[in-house]
Structures are given as C-alpha cells and as structure tokens.
Coordinates of C-alpha atoms in Angstrom, one line a residue:
M1 CA 45.6 9.2 19.1
K2 CA 42.7 7.4 20.8
G3 CA 40.2 9.3 18.6
Y4 CA 42.1 8.2 15.3
I5 CA 42.2 4.7 16.3
L6 CA 38.4 4.9 17.0
F7 CA 37.7 6.4 13.7
V8 CA 39.7 3.7 11.9
F9 CA 37.9 1.0 14.0
T10 CA 34.5 2.4 13.1
F11 CA 35.6 2.8 9.4
L12 CA 36.6 -0.8 9.3
L13 CA 33.3 -2.0 10.9
L14 CA 31.3 0.1 8.6
F15 CA 33.3 -1.0 5.5
S16 CA 32.9 -4.6 6.6
A17 CA 29.2 -4.2 7.2
R18 CA 28.7 -2.8 3.4
G19 CA 26.3 -5.0 1.5
E20 CA 24.9 -6.7 4.5
E21 CA 22.0 -8.8 3.7
P22 CA 18.9 -8.7 6.0
G23 CA 19.8 -12.3 7.2
Q24 CA 22.9 -11.1 8.9
K25 CA 21.0 -8.7 11.2
E26 CA 20.2 -11.6 13.6
L27 CA 23.9 -12.6 13.7
L28 CA 24.7 -8.9 14.3
K29 CA 22.3 -8.7 17.3
K30 CA 23.9 -11.9 18.8
E31 CA 27.3 -10.2 18.7
V32 CA 25.9 -7.1 20.3
D33 CA 24.4 -9.0 23.0
E34 CA 27.6 -10.9 23.7
Y35 CA 29.7 -7.8 24.0
I36 CA 27.0 -6.2 26.5
R37 CA 27.2 -9.5 28.4
R38 CA 31.1 -9.1 28.6
A39 CA 30.9 -5.4 29.3
H40 CA 28.7 -6.4 32.7
Q41 CA 30.9 -9.1 33.5
S42 CA 34.0 -6.8 33.6
T43 CA 32.2 -3.7 34.9
Y44 CA 33.3 -4.5 38.6
A45 CA 36.2 -6.6 37.7
D46 CA 38.0 -4.5 35.1
P47 CA 36.1 -1.3 34.1
V48 CA 38.5 -0.3 31.4
K49 CA 37.9 -3.5 29.6
A50 CA 34.2 -3.0 30.2
V51 CA 34.4 0.4 28.4
S52 CA 36.0 -1.3 25.3
Y53 CA 33.6 -3.9 25.2
S54 CA 30.7 -1.4 25.6
N55 CA 32.1 0.9 22.6
T56 CA 32.4 -2.3 20.4
A57 CA 28.7 -3.1 21.4
I58 CA 27.6 0.5 20.6
L59 CA 29.4 0.3 16.9
K60 CA 27.7 -2.9 16.1
A61 CA 24.4 -1.7 17.5
E62 CA 24.5 1.3 15.3
L63 CA 25.1 -0.8 12.3
S64 CA 22.1 -2.9 13.2
G65 CA 20.0 0.2 13.5
D66 CA 18.1 -1.2 16.3
A67 CA 17.3 1.5 18.9
N68 CA 16.9 -0.7 21.7
L69 CA 20.4 -2.6 21.3
I70 CA 21.9 0.9 21.1
C71 CA 20.4 2.1 24.3
L72 CA 21.4 -1.1 26.0
S73 CA 25.1 -0.7 24.8
L74 CA 25.1 3.0 26.1
L75 CA 23.8 1.7 29.5
A76 CA 26.8 -0.6 29.8
L77 CA 29.2 2.1 28.9
G78 CA 27.8 4.5 31.3
R79 CA 28.1 1.9 34.2
S80 CA 31.8 1.2 33.1
Y81 CA 32.6 4.9 33.1
I82 CA 31.0 5.3 36.4
N83 CA 33.0 2.5 37.9
L84 CA 36.1 4.3 36.4
G85 CA 34.9 7.4 38.2
S86 CA 34.2 9.2 34.9
F87 CA 31.0 10.9 35.8
D88 CA 30.9 13.2 32.8
M89 CA 31.2 10.3 30.4
G90 CA 28.8 8.4 32.4
F91 CA 26.4 11.2 32.2
E92 CA 26.6 11.7 28.4
A93 CA 26.2 7.8 28.0
F94 CA 23.0 7.8 30.0
Y95 CA 21.5 10.9 28.7
N96 CA 22.2 9.6 25.1
A97 CA 20.4 6.4 25.9
L98 CA 17.5 8.3 27.3
D99 CA 17.2 10.3 24.0
K100 CA 17.4 7.3 21.9
C101 CA 15.2 5.1 23.8
P102 CA 11.8 4.0 22.3
A103 CA 8.9 5.3 24.1
D104 CA 7.2 2.0 24.3
N105 CA 10.3 0.3 26.0
K106 CA 9.2 0.9 29.6
G107 CA 11.8 -1.5 31.0
L108 CA 14.6 0.1 29.3
L109 CA 13.6 3.5 30.2
A110 CA 13.2 2.6 33.9
E111 CA 16.9 1.1 33.8
I112 CA 18.0 4.4 32.2
H113 CA 16.3 6.5 35.0
V114 CA 17.6 4.4 37.9
N115 CA 21.4 4.6 36.5
I116 CA 21.0 8.5 36.1
S117 CA 19.6 8.7 39.6
Y118 CA 22.8 6.8 40.9
L119 CA 24.9 9.5 39.2
Y120 CA 23.2 12.2 40.9
I121 CA 23.6 10.6 44.2
S122 CA 27.3 10.4 43.6
L123 CA 27.3 14.1 42.7
G124 CA 25.3 14.9 45.9
D125 CA 22.2 16.1 43.9
V126 CA 19.7 14.4 46.0
K127 CA 16.8 16.2 44.5
K128 CA 17.4 15.2 41.0
A129 CA 18.3 11.7 42.1
F130 CA 14.8 11.3 43.7
Q131 CA 13.1 12.6 40.6
F132 CA 14.8 10.0 38.4
V133 CA 14.6 7.1 40.8
D134 CA 10.8 7.8 41.4
K135 CA 10.2 7.8 37.6
G136 CA 12.1 4.6 37.3
L137 CA 10.2 3.0 40.1
E138 CA 6.8 4.0 38.4
Y139 CA 7.8 2.1 35.4
F140 CA 8.9 -1.0 37.4
W141 CA 5.7 -1.2 39.5
E142 CA 3.8 -1.0 36.1
L143 CA 5.7 -3.8 34.7
Q144 CA 5.7 -5.7 38.1
D145 CA 9.6 -6.0 37.7
S146 CA 10.6 -7.1 41.2
S147 CA 14.3 -6.9 40.5
G148 CA 13.9 -3.5 39.0
I149 CA 11.8 -2.4 42.1
A150 CA 14.6 -3.7 44.4
R151 CA 17.3 -1.6 42.5
C152 CA 14.9 1.5 42.8
Y153 CA 14.9 1.1 46.6
N154 CA 18.5 0.5 46.9
A155 CA 19.0 3.8 45.2
K156 CA 16.4 5.6 47.1
G157 CA 18.4 4.3 50.2
L158 CA 21.7 5.9 49.1
A159 CA 19.7 9.2 48.4
Y160 CA 18.4 9.0 51.8
E161 CA 21.9 8.2 53.2
R162 CA 23.2 11.1 51.4
S163 CA 20.5 13.4 52.8
E164 CA 21.5 12.0 56.4
N165 CA 18.2 10.3 56.7
N166 CA 19.6 7.0 58.0
P167 CA 16.4 5.5 59.4
K168 CA 14.6 5.9 56.1
A169 CA 17.7 4.7 54.2
E170 CA 18.1 1.5 56.2
E171 CA 14.3 1.0 55.6
C172 CA 14.8 1.1 51.9
F173 CA 18.0 -1.0 51.8
K174 CA 16.3 -3.7 53.9
Y175 CA 13.1 -3.7 51.6
A176 CA 15.6 -4.2 48.6
L177 CA 17.5 -6.8 50.4
K178 CA 14.2 -8.7 51.2
I179 CA 13.3 -8.7 47.4
N180 CA 16.6 -9.9 46.3
R181 CA 16.8 -12.6 48.9
E182 CA 13.5 -14.0 47.6
L183 CA 15.0 -13.7 44.0
N184 CA 18.1 -15.3 45.2
D185 CA 20.0 -12.5 43.4
S186 CA 23.3 -12.8 45.2
K187 CA 25.1 -9.9 43.3
N188 CA 22.4 -7.5 44.3
V189 CA 21.9 -9.0 48.0
A190 CA 25.7 -8.2 48.3
A191 CA 25.1 -4.5 47.1
N192 CA 22.2 -4.0 49.6
L193 CA 24.5 -5.5 52.4
N194 CA 27.3 -3.1 51.4
N195 CA 25.0 -0.1 51.4
L196 CA 23.6 -1.1 54.9
G197 CA 27.1 -1.1 55.8
L198 CA 27.3 2.6 55.1
L199 CA 25.2 3.4 58.1
E200 CA 26.9 4.4 61.3
E201 CA 24.4 2.8 63.9
N202 CA 25.3 -0.6 65.3
P203 CA 28.8 -1.2 63.7
D204 CA 28.9 -4.7 65.0
E205 CA 25.6 -5.5 62.9
K206 CA 26.9 -3.7 60.0
I207 CA 30.3 -5.5 60.1
K208 CA 28.5 -8.8 59.9
W209 CA 26.4 -7.5 56.8
L210 CA 29.6 -6.4 55.2
E211 CA 31.7 -9.7 55.8
E212 CA 28.6 -11.4 54.1
A213 CA 28.8 -9.1 51.1
V214 CA 32.6 -9.8 51.0
Q215 CA 32.2 -13.5 50.8
I216 CA 29.6 -13.2 47.9
N217 CA 31.8 -10.7 45.9
R218 CA 34.8 -13.0 46.4
S219 CA 32.8 -15.8 44.9
L220 CA 31.8 -13.7 42.0
G221 CA 35.1 -12.2 41.4
A222 CA 33.6 -8.7 41.6
N223 CA 36.8 -6.8 42.6
W224 CA 35.1 -3.3 42.4
S225 CA 32.3 -4.3 44.8
L226 CA 34.8 -6.1 47.0
A227 CA 37.0 -2.9 47.2
E228 CA 33.7 -1.0 48.2
N229 CA 33.2 -3.6 50.9
Y230 CA 36.7 -3.2 52.3
N231 CA 36.1 0.6 52.5
N232 CA 32.8 0.2 54.2
L233 CA 34.4 -2.3 56.7
A234 CA 37.1 0.2 57.5
T235 CA 34.4 3.0 58.2
Q236 CA 32.7 0.6 60.7
Y237 CA 35.9 -0.4 62.3
F238 CA 36.5 3.5 62.6
N239 CA 33.2 3.9 64.2
K240 CA 34.2 1.2 66.7
R241 CA 37.5 3.1 67.1
D242 CA 39.5 0.1 65.9
Y243 CA 41.8 2.4 63.9
N244 CA 44.4 -0.2 63.1
K245 CA 41.9 -2.6 61.8
A246 CA 40.3 0.3 59.8
L247 CA 43.7 1.1 58.1
E248 CA 44.2 -2.6 57.5
W249 CA 40.8 -2.7 55.5
L250 CA 41.6 0.5 53.8
Q251 CA 45.1 -0.7 52.7
N252 CA 43.3 -3.8 51.0
A253 CA 40.6 -1.6 49.4
F254 CA 43.2 0.9 48.0
I255 CA 45.2 -2.0 46.3
L256 CA 42.1 -3.2 44.7
A257 CA 40.7 0.3 43.6
N258 CA 44.0 1.3 42.2
N259 CA 44.2 -1.8 40.1
L260 CA 40.7 -1.1 38.7
S261 CA 41.5 2.7 38.2
A262 CA 38.3 3.1 40.2
K263 CA 38.5 6.8 41.0
E264 CA 35.4 7.0 43.0
L265 CA 36.5 4.1 45.2
I266 CA 40.1 5.8 45.3
C267 CA 38.4 8.9 46.7
D268 CA 36.3 7.3 49.3
N269 CA 39.5 5.4 50.4
Y270 CA 41.4 8.8 50.9
R271 CA 38.5 10.3 52.6
Y272 CA 38.3 7.5 55.1
Q273 CA 42.0 7.6 55.6
T274 CA 42.0 11.2 56.4
W275 CA 39.4 10.2 59.2
V276 CA 41.6 7.5 60.6
Y277 CA 44.9 9.4 60.6
N278 CA 43.1 12.4 62.0
A279 CA 41.9 10.5 64.7
L280 CA 45.1 8.9 65.3
G281 CA 46.6 12.5 65.5
N282 CA 48.8 11.8 62.3
Y283 CA 47.7 15.3 60.7
K284 CA 50.6 15.3 58.5
K285 CA 49.3 12.0 56.8
A286 CA 45.7 13.1 57.3
Y287 CA 46.6 16.3 55.3
E288 CA 48.5 14.2 52.5
C289 CA 45.4 11.9 52.0
M290 CA 43.1 15.1 51.9
Q291 CA 45.4 16.7 49.2
S292 CA 45.2 13.5 47.1
L293 CA 41.4 13.3 47.6
Y294 CA 41.0 17.0 46.4
E295 CA 43.1 16.4 43.3
I296 CA 41.0 13.3 42.3
E297 CA 37.6 14.9 43.0
K298 CA 38.8 18.1 41.0
V299 CA 39.0 15.9 38.0
M300 CA 36.2 13.4 38.8
L301 CA 33.6 15.8 40.1
S302 CA 34.1 18.7 38.0
E303 CA 30.9 20.8 38.4
R304 CA 31.5 22.8 35.3
K305 CA 31.8 19.5 33.0
I306 CA 28.7 18.0 34.6
R307 CA 26.7 21.2 33.9
E308 CA 28.0 21.2 30.4
I309 CA 26.9 17.9 29.8
E310 CA 23.5 18.7 31.2
L311 CA 23.5 21.9 29.0
N312 CA 24.6 19.9 26.1
V313 CA 21.9 17.3 26.7
A314 CA 19.2 20.0 27.3
D315 CA 20.3 21.6 24.1
R316 CA 20.0 18.4 22.3
R317 CA 16.8 17.6 23.5
F318 CA 15.5 21.2 22.7
K319 CA 16.7 20.9 19.2
S320 CA 15.3 17.4 18.7
Q321 CA 11.9 18.6 20.1
Q322 CA 11.9 21.6 18.0
Q323 CA 12.6 19.5 14.9
E324 CA 9.8 17.0 16.2
L325 CA 7.6 20.1 16.4
N326 CA 8.4 21.3 13.0
L327 CA 7.7 17.8 11.7
K328 CA 4.4 17.7 13.5
Q329 CA 3.6 21.1 12.2
K330 CA 4.4 20.1 8.6
E331 CA 2.6 16.9 9.1
L332 CA -0.4 18.7 10.5
K333 CA -0.2 21.2 7.7
I334 CA -0.1 18.2 5.1
K335 CA -2.9 16.4 7.0
G336 CA -4.9 20.0 6.9
L337 CA -4.3 20.1 3.2
Q338 CA -5.3 16.4 2.8
R339 CA -8.4 16.9 4.9
D340 CA -9.3 20.1 3.0
M341 CA -8.8 18.2 -0.2
S342 CA -10.9 15.3 1.1
V343 CA -13.6 17.7 2.2
M344 CA -13.4 19.5 -1.0
L345 CA -13.5 16.1 -2.9
A346 CA -16.4 15.0 -0.8
I347 CA -18.3 18.2 -1.3
G348 CA -17.8 18.2 -5.0
L349 CA -18.6 14.3 -5.1
G350 CA -21.7 15.0 -3.2
I351 CA -22.6 18.1 -5.5
L352 CA -22.0 15.8 -8.5
L353 CA -24.1 13.1 -6.9
C354 CA -26.9 15.6 -6.1
L355 CA -26.8 17.0 -9.7
S356 CA -26.8 13.4 -11.1
F357 CA -29.8 12.5 -8.9
V358 CA -31.6 15.8 -9.7
V359 CA -30.9 15.1 -13.4
W360 CA -32.0 11.6 -13.1
R361 CA -35.1 12.6 -11.2
V362 CA -35.8 15.2 -13.8
R363 CA -35.5 12.7 -16.5
Q364 CA -37.6 10.3 -14.6
R365 CA -40.1 12.8 -14.3
R366 CA -40.1 13.6 -17.9
K367 CA -40.3 10.1 -18.8
L368 CA -43.4 9.7 -16.4
I369 CA -44.9 12.8 -17.9
L370 CA -44.1 11.5 -21.5
L371 CA -45.5 8.2 -20.7
E372 CA -48.5 9.6 -19.2
A373 CA -49.1 11.8 -22.1
T374 CA -48.4 8.9 -24.5
Q375 CA -50.8 6.8 -22.5
K376 CA -53.4 9.7 -22.6
I377 CA -52.9 10.1 -26.3
E378 CA -53.0 6.4 -26.9
A379 CA -56.1 6.3 -24.8
Q380 CA -57.6 9.2 -26.7
Q381 CA -56.6 7.5 -29.9
K382 CA -58.1 4.4 -28.8
E383 CA -61.3 6.2 -27.7
M384 CA -61.3 7.9 -31.1
M385 CA -60.7 4.7 -33.1
Q386 CA -63.4 3.1 -30.9
L387 CA -65.7 6.1 -31.8
Q388 CA -64.7 6.1 -35.4
L389 CA -65.4 2.3 -35.3
E390 CA -68.6 3.1 -33.8
K391 CA -69.5 5.8 -36.0
T392 CA -68.4 3.6 -39.1
E393 CA -70.5 0.8 -37.7
K394 CA -73.4 3.0 -37.4
E395 CA -72.8 4.5 -40.9
R396 CA -72.6 1.0 -42.1
E397 CA -75.8 0.1 -40.2
N398 CA -77.3 3.2 -41.6
V399 CA -76.3 2.5 -45.2
Q400 CA -77.4 -1.1 -44.8
I401 CA -80.7 0.0 -43.6
E402 CA -80.8 2.6 -46.3
L403 CA -79.8 0.0 -48.9
E404 CA -82.6 -2.4 -47.5
H405 CA -85.1 0.4 -47.4
S406 CA -84.1 1.5 -51.0
K407 CA -84.2 -2.1 -52.1
K408 CA -87.7 -2.4 -50.8
E409 CA -88.7 0.7 -52.4
L410 CA -87.2 0.1 -55.6
T411 CA -88.7 -3.5 -55.6
N412 CA -91.9 -2.2 -54.8
F413 CA -91.6 0.5 -57.5
A414 CA -90.4 -2.2 -60.0
C415 CA -93.3 -4.3 -59.0
Y416 CA -95.7 -1.4 -59.5
V417 CA -94.2 -0.4 -62.9
R418 CA -94.6 -3.8 -63.9
S419 CA -98.0 -4.4 -62.8
K420 CA -98.8 -1.1 -64.4
N421 CA -97.3 -2.1 -67.6
E422 CA -99.0 -5.5 -67.5
L423 CA -102.3 -3.7 -66.9
I424 CA -101.6 -1.3 -69.9
E425 CA -100.6 -4.2 -72.0
K426 CA -103.7 -6.1 -71.0
I427 CA -105.9 -3.0 -71.6
K428 CA -104.3 -2.5 -75.1
S429 CA -104.9 -6.3 -75.7
M430 CA -108.5 -6.1 -74.9
I431 CA -108.9 -3.0 -77.0
K432 CA -107.4 -4.8 -79.8
E433 CA -109.7 -7.8 -79.2
S434 CA -112.5 -5.3 -79.3
Y435 CA -111.4 -4.4 -83.0
K436 CA -113.2 -7.4 -84.3
E437 CA -116.6 -6.9 -82.8
A438 CA -116.5 -3.1 -82.9
K439 CA -118.2 -1.0 -85.4
P440 CA -115.9 0.8 -87.9
D441 CA -116.4 4.1 -86.1
V442 CA -116.0 2.7 -82.7
K443 CA -113.0 0.8 -84.0
A444 CA -111.4 3.8 -85.1
Q445 CA -112.2 5.3 -81.8
L446 CA -110.4 2.2 -80.0
K447 CA -107.6 2.6 -82.4
T448 CA -107.1 6.3 -81.2
I449 CA -107.5 5.2 -77.6
N450 CA -104.8 2.4 -78.0
A451 CA -102.6 4.9 -79.8
F452 CA -103.0 7.5 -76.9
I453 CA -102.2 4.7 -74.4
T454 CA -99.1 3.7 -76.2
Q455 CA -97.9 7.4 -76.5
Y456 CA -98.5 7.9 -72.9
Q457 CA -96.8 4.5 -72.0
N458 CA -93.6 5.8 -74.2
K459 CA -93.7 9.1 -72.7
E460 CA -93.4 7.9 -69.0
D461 CA -89.8 7.2 -68.4
N462 CA -90.3 5.1 -65.1
L463 CA -87.0 3.1 -65.8
G464 CA -85.1 6.3 -66.1
S465 CA -86.4 7.4 -62.7
L466 CA -85.5 4.0 -61.2
I467 CA -81.9 4.1 -62.6
T468 CA -81.5 7.7 -61.3
E469 CA -82.6 6.6 -57.8
I470 CA -80.2 3.6 -57.9
D471 CA -77.4 5.8 -59.1
R472 CA -78.1 8.1 -56.2
I473 CA -77.9 5.6 -53.5
N474 CA -74.7 4.1 -55.0
A475 CA -72.8 7.2 -55.9
E476 CA -69.8 6.6 -53.6
F477 CA -69.9 3.0 -54.4
V478 CA -69.6 3.8 -58.3
V479 CA -66.9 6.2 -57.7
R480 CA -64.7 3.5 -55.9
L481 CA -65.7 1.0 -58.5
T482 CA -64.5 3.4 -61.4
E483 CA -61.2 4.0 -59.6
V484 CA -60.6 0.2 -59.4
H485 CA -62.1 -0.7 -62.7
P486 CA -62.1 2.3 -64.9
D487 CA -62.9 0.3 -68.2
L488 CA -66.5 -0.6 -67.0
S489 CA -69.3 0.6 -69.2
K490 CA -72.4 2.4 -67.7
N491 CA -74.7 -0.4 -68.0
E492 CA -72.1 -2.7 -66.1
K493 CA -71.8 0.0 -63.5
Q494 CA -75.5 -0.2 -63.0
L495 CA -75.7 -3.9 -62.8
A496 CA -72.8 -3.8 -60.2
S497 CA -74.9 -1.2 -58.3
L498 CA -78.0 -3.6 -58.3
L499 CA -75.9 -6.6 -57.3
R500 CA -74.4 -4.6 -54.3
I501 CA -78.0 -4.2 -52.9
D502 CA -78.7 -7.8 -53.2
F503 CA -81.0 -7.8 -56.3
T504 CA -81.5 -11.1 -58.0
T505 CA -81.4 -11.9 -61.5
K506 CA -85.1 -11.9 -61.8
E507 CA -85.5 -8.7 -59.8
I508 CA -82.8 -6.9 -62.1
A509 CA -84.5 -8.5 -65.1
L510 CA -87.8 -6.8 -63.9
L511 CA -86.0 -3.5 -63.1
V512 CA -84.4 -3.1 -66.5
G513 CA -87.2 -4.7 -68.3
S514 CA -85.1 -7.6 -69.7
T515 CA -84.9 -11.3 -69.4
P516 CA -83.1 -13.2 -66.7
K517 CA -81.1 -15.0 -69.2
T518 CA -79.9 -11.6 -70.6
V519 CA -79.1 -10.5 -67.1
N520 CA -77.0 -13.8 -66.4
M521 CA -75.1 -13.0 -69.7
A522 CA -74.3 -9.6 -68.4
R523 CA -73.2 -11.0 -65.1
Y524 CA -70.7 -13.2 -66.9
R525 CA -69.3 -10.6 -69.0
L526 CA -68.9 -8.4 -65.8
R527 CA -67.2 -11.1 -63.7
K528 CA -64.8 -11.7 -66.6
K529 CA -64.0 -8.1 -66.9
L530 CA -63.5 -7.9 -63.2
G531 CA -61.1 -10.8 -63.3
L532 CA -62.9 -13.0 -60.7
E533 CA -62.7 -16.7 -60.2
T534 CA -65.8 -18.8 -60.7
D535 CA -66.2 -19.6 -57.3
E536 CA -66.0 -16.1 -55.8
G537 CA -69.3 -14.5 -55.4
L538 CA -70.2 -11.4 -57.6
N539 CA -72.4 -9.8 -55.0
E540 CA -69.7 -10.4 -52.0
Y541 CA -67.2 -8.6 -54.1
M542 CA -69.5 -5.8 -54.8
K543 CA -70.2 -5.5 -51.1
K544 CA -66.3 -5.5 -50.2
M545 CA -65.9 -2.8 -52.7

C-alpha cells in the first residue's frame, strides 16, 4: 500500500513537472532546500515526519537533476531512518548518496563518510567506522571546516568508547566540545556533553555535563536527543548505585523514545533497565526487559540485512565501475582512432606539403634554369647582334673605303682618259693645221697619220671599261635598285650607281663623255621616275638604297 501511494505521488510529481521551463529550476531548488530543512528540524523531534520530508525532497531533487541536491536529500533521509532505528534503510540511503555524490564536492563527501561511520559505530563494526570517519576528517581538514572536524572527533570518540578505550574517547569528545563551544554551536555542544556522559569514570562530573545537555535540548525541542540524555543520566546514576533515580530517568526516556518510535533509544533503554533490575535483584523484570531488547534488536540489527545492503552497494558500485570502464575503453578506442586519423591526416598533409614544396622547388629551379638559359641566349643574341653590327659597320666602312678608293681610281682614270683624248684631239688639230703648209706628199702622209690616230681612238673602248668597273662595284646596289624600281633603263641604273658614289654632275659628264646640262636632264628624269620630292636629295636616296 505504501509502495502504491509512493508510486502515485511520484507520478503526480513527474506529471506536474512536464514541460518545466529552465526558469523554474531555481524555484524547485528552493523547495528541495525547504524540505531538507524541515527534515533536519524533525529528525530529533519526529523522525517519522523527517522521513516523509526527506522522501519529498528526494523526488523534487531528482526532477531538478541536481546531483548535489539529491545527495543532500539522501543524507537527510539516512539520518531520519537511523533515528527511527532502521539501520538497513539508513545504510541504503547513505551508500546511494556516496554513489551519486560529485567527486569535486568534498564537503558533501565528508558529510556522507561521517554519517556512514556513525552507522558502523551503532553496529559495533569499529574498524569500518574508523575507516570512514578518518576519510571524512581528511576532507574536512582540507576544507578547514571546524564544525565538520568537531563532528569527526565526536564520531571517533564514539568509536573509541565502543572499543572500550575510554581515555581516548574522552579526549576526542572534549576536543570536539572545545571547537563547538568556540563556534557557539549549542546543538553539537549538547551532543558532545551527552557522549561524555556515556563514560563510566567520575559519574558526578558526567551527570553535570548531561544536565547541561538536557537544558540545551529542552530549549531546542530536540526530544530524540533529550531521550538519549535521560538514558545516559540513568547509566550514571546506576554507576553511583542510585537505582531508583536511574529507573526514574529511564522511565522518562522510554516515554519520549516510544513516542518517537526511536528503536535505538528503546533498545538502550531496555538494556539499561536490565542492568538496574538485575542490580535490584528483580530478575523476572530484568529478563522481560532483556527479552524485549532481543526482539527489537533482532529487527533493528539484522546482520543479514546489513550484509545484503553492503553486497548490493558493492554490486552496484562494481557494475557502475564496470560500465565506467567500458565507457572509458570505448572513449579510449575512439580517441585512439581519432589520434590515428589525426596522425594519418598529419602525415598525409605533411607528405602533400613536402610534395608541393618539392614541385614548387623543381618549378622554381626550372624557372631559374630557363631564366638563366634565356638570359644566356639573350646575351649571346645580343653579343651576336653586336658582332653583326660591328661586322656590318666594318663591311660598311670597307664598302665606303672601297667606294672612295674606286671613286678616286675612276676619277683619276676619267681624268686620264680625258687628258689623253684632249691630247689626241690637240695632236689631230695640230696635224690638220699642218695640212696648210705641208707638201702634198707630206699632207697625204699627215692625213694617213690622222686617220690612224682616229682609228686607234675609236678602237680603244675606255668608257666601256670604266662602266664595267662601276658596274662591278655597284653590283649588289643595282640588284636592290632593280627590285624596288624594275622599270629603270640601263643608263638610268648607271647614273644611279655614279650618284651613289658621290660623283658630281661635272664628273659624271666627264666619265660618260657628255655635258653637265645633259647629265642634269638625266638626273631630273631619274628623280621623276623614282617619285622623289624636289627637296629630297637624289644622292642620299641612292645611299639609303
């Protein structure tokens, strides 16, 4: 029935939380904190109600998805179950909190370890109690949490008390009491005073401490702690052998513990009653109390249940670790594949970059070789052109020299021919003059001589030899001139050749045996045929040609 109600309650909470907006998470956290606060307030006054508040806090914390809130709610639930005497449920709550607690929340981890150590103290497993309380103390020292350190020393004192090392226990309780008094933490001061009241030595001193604890717990309304104080007062009066006073305090403690359904306190109460009734000789009553104690402890301290819870916790932790290991293996495998892919990609990229660099270097080398070759070719071509220019210039100079030389030779030859002709003509003229004075037979002879001279003059083709020499010198020029102006006559080509080597009109007239006027007319006709402007020199044109 309780399970069904819890299921319906959970379903309603889940249904009401559907479609929750992120802005509502803060409100949900405040609700969880409020239920945890109520659970803490009710833990020592009404543990049953504290369990209800804690369960509500857990449900709401799970809806929020906040692991820290879930652990705090489970802690509150575990404390509530312990005060009810349900150690198995307390174990399950604390171990669940330990499994769910974030690794970076050291304060919460410390609280869980201390609470588990209290449970093992209640079960009498002092070895495990010390293991958990020492781990919690390690966390609190690291956090410099004085209140937490005091709680650890209080737990260590209880563990020493269970192992019957009362001096060590009293030392731990007093150290915790000193810290809590400095912190003005009245609730924990009362808890330390109550635990000091567990020790047997100096009962009067212990009674004073317990009476101070009673005053504090009454002012706080902490009925669970008050019932524990009453039980401890009864043991101190038992130590003083004031059995009636002891039974009086035990009766007050039983009423409170029974109202709270605090099985642990009821067990302690029956145990102490057994001591008192046995001391009083009321063995029947002592047996009845012992029988009641056995029945409650059988339910509360079931060894099998606790071991089952520990096994379940261990199994859950193993499965969780196994799952975490599998996830890590998969993650490592994925990371390995990613690393291999990254390495392969890096190698491929490196090879590609190297190839690109090599290709670039080869291309650059080829460009440099090609550039050097081009530069060499250009230099060679430039050198060849320079040599060609020099050769051409030399050839031009040689041609010019040859032309000048030929011109001089031709001019000299023309002058020689002219002077020779003039001499011959003068001789002929002188012979003709001699006709008048000579005798007939001498005149006939003179005429024969004159005819012979004329015949010789006609036979000597000096002009033909001259023209042949001019044609030889200007052979290439005549070819180019003919290509450009194919309609020129032989005489016009000869005139052009003479103009090319800078013969003047008079010199040309002398060479060809003509008059300057005739030569000028020939020049005019040649200019017109070549299509030259009047201001363009005929000689310069021939030289360019």
